[in-house]
CSV table of C-alpha atoms in Angstrom, one decimal:
chain,number,residue,atom,x,y,z
A,8,MET,CA,0.0,151.4,-47.2
A,9,ASP,CA,-0.4,155.0,-47.9
A,10,PRO,CA,0.1,157.0,-51.2
A,11,THR,CA,3.7,157.9,-50.2
A,12,ASP,CA,4.6,154.3,-49.7
A,13,ARG,CA,3.0,153.3,-53.0
A,14,ARG,CA,4.8,156.1,-54.9
A,15,LEU,CA,8.1,155.2,-53.2
A,16,LEU,CA,7.7,151.6,-54.3
A,17,ASP,CA,6.7,152.6,-57.8
A,18,LEU,CA,9.9,154.6,-58.1
A,19,LEU,CA,12.1,151.9,-56.8
A,20,ARG,CA,10.4,149.4,-59.1
A,21,ALA,CA,11.2,151.8,-62.0
A,22,GLY,CA,14.9,151.8,-61.1
A,23,ALA,CA,15.4,154.8,-58.8
A,24,SER,CA,17.8,154.6,-55.9
A,25,GLY,CA,16.4,154.9,-52.4
A,26,ALA,CA,17.7,158.5,-52.2
A,27,GLU,CA,16.3,159.4,-55.5
A,28,ALA,CA,12.9,158.0,-54.7
A,29,ALA,CA,12.9,159.7,-51.3
A,30,GLU,CA,13.7,163.1,-52.9
A,31,ARG,CA,11.0,162.7,-55.5
A,32,VAL,CA,8.3,161.9,-52.9
A,33,GLY,CA,9.5,164.7,-50.7
A,34,ILE,CA,10.9,162.8,-47.7
A,35,THR,CA,14.4,162.2,-46.4
A,36,PRO,CA,16.3,159.1,-47.4
A,37,ARG,CA,16.2,158.1,-43.7
A,38,ALA,CA,12.4,158.4,-43.6
A,39,ALA,CA,12.2,156.3,-46.8
A,40,ALA,CA,14.4,153.6,-45.3
A,41,ALA,CA,12.2,153.5,-42.2
A,42,ARG,CA,9.1,153.2,-44.3
A,43,LEU,CA,10.6,150.4,-46.4
A,44,LYS,CA,11.7,148.6,-43.2
A,45,GLU,CA,8.2,148.8,-41.8
A,46,LEU,CA,6.7,147.4,-45.0
A,47,ARG,CA,9.4,144.6,-45.1
A,48,ASP,CA,8.7,143.7,-41.5
A,49,ARG,CA,4.9,143.7,-42.1
A,50,LEU,CA,5.3,141.3,-45.0
A,51,GLY,CA,8.0,139.2,-43.4
A,52,VAL,CA,10.6,139.8,-46.1
A,53,THR,CA,14.2,140.8,-45.6
A,54,SER,CA,15.1,142.8,-48.7
A,55,THR,CA,13.6,145.6,-50.7
A,56,ARG,CA,13.8,143.4,-53.8
A,57,SER,CA,11.8,140.7,-52.0
A,58,LEU,CA,9.3,143.4,-50.9
A,59,LEU,CA,8.9,144.6,-54.5
A,60,ASP,CA,8.4,141.0,-55.6
A,61,ALA,CA,5.9,140.3,-52.9
A,62,LEU,CA,3.7,143.3,-53.8
A,63,ASP,CA,1.7,143.1,-57.0
A,64,PRO,CA,1.6,146.6,-58.5
A,65,GLY,CA,-2.0,146.0,-59.6
A,66,GLU,CA,-3.2,145.6,-56.0
A,67,PRO,CA,-3.5,148.8,-53.9
A,68,ASP,CA,-2.3,147.1,-50.7
A,69,GLY,CA,-0.1,144.4,-52.3
A,70,ARG,CA,-2.7,141.7,-51.4
């Protein structure tokens, strides 16, 4: 997981919408959605909420 992914997840965790989070990290909403899908697939979860729950914010790679 790179710094953009971490920042995107931090913003979502703080309550930003996907479009808001994407804008704040400087990527398109479509790119943000693709990044989130890749992370969900990698962790075997089906929703962004599940992704956020699966990742511990204290661990750099969610492990």
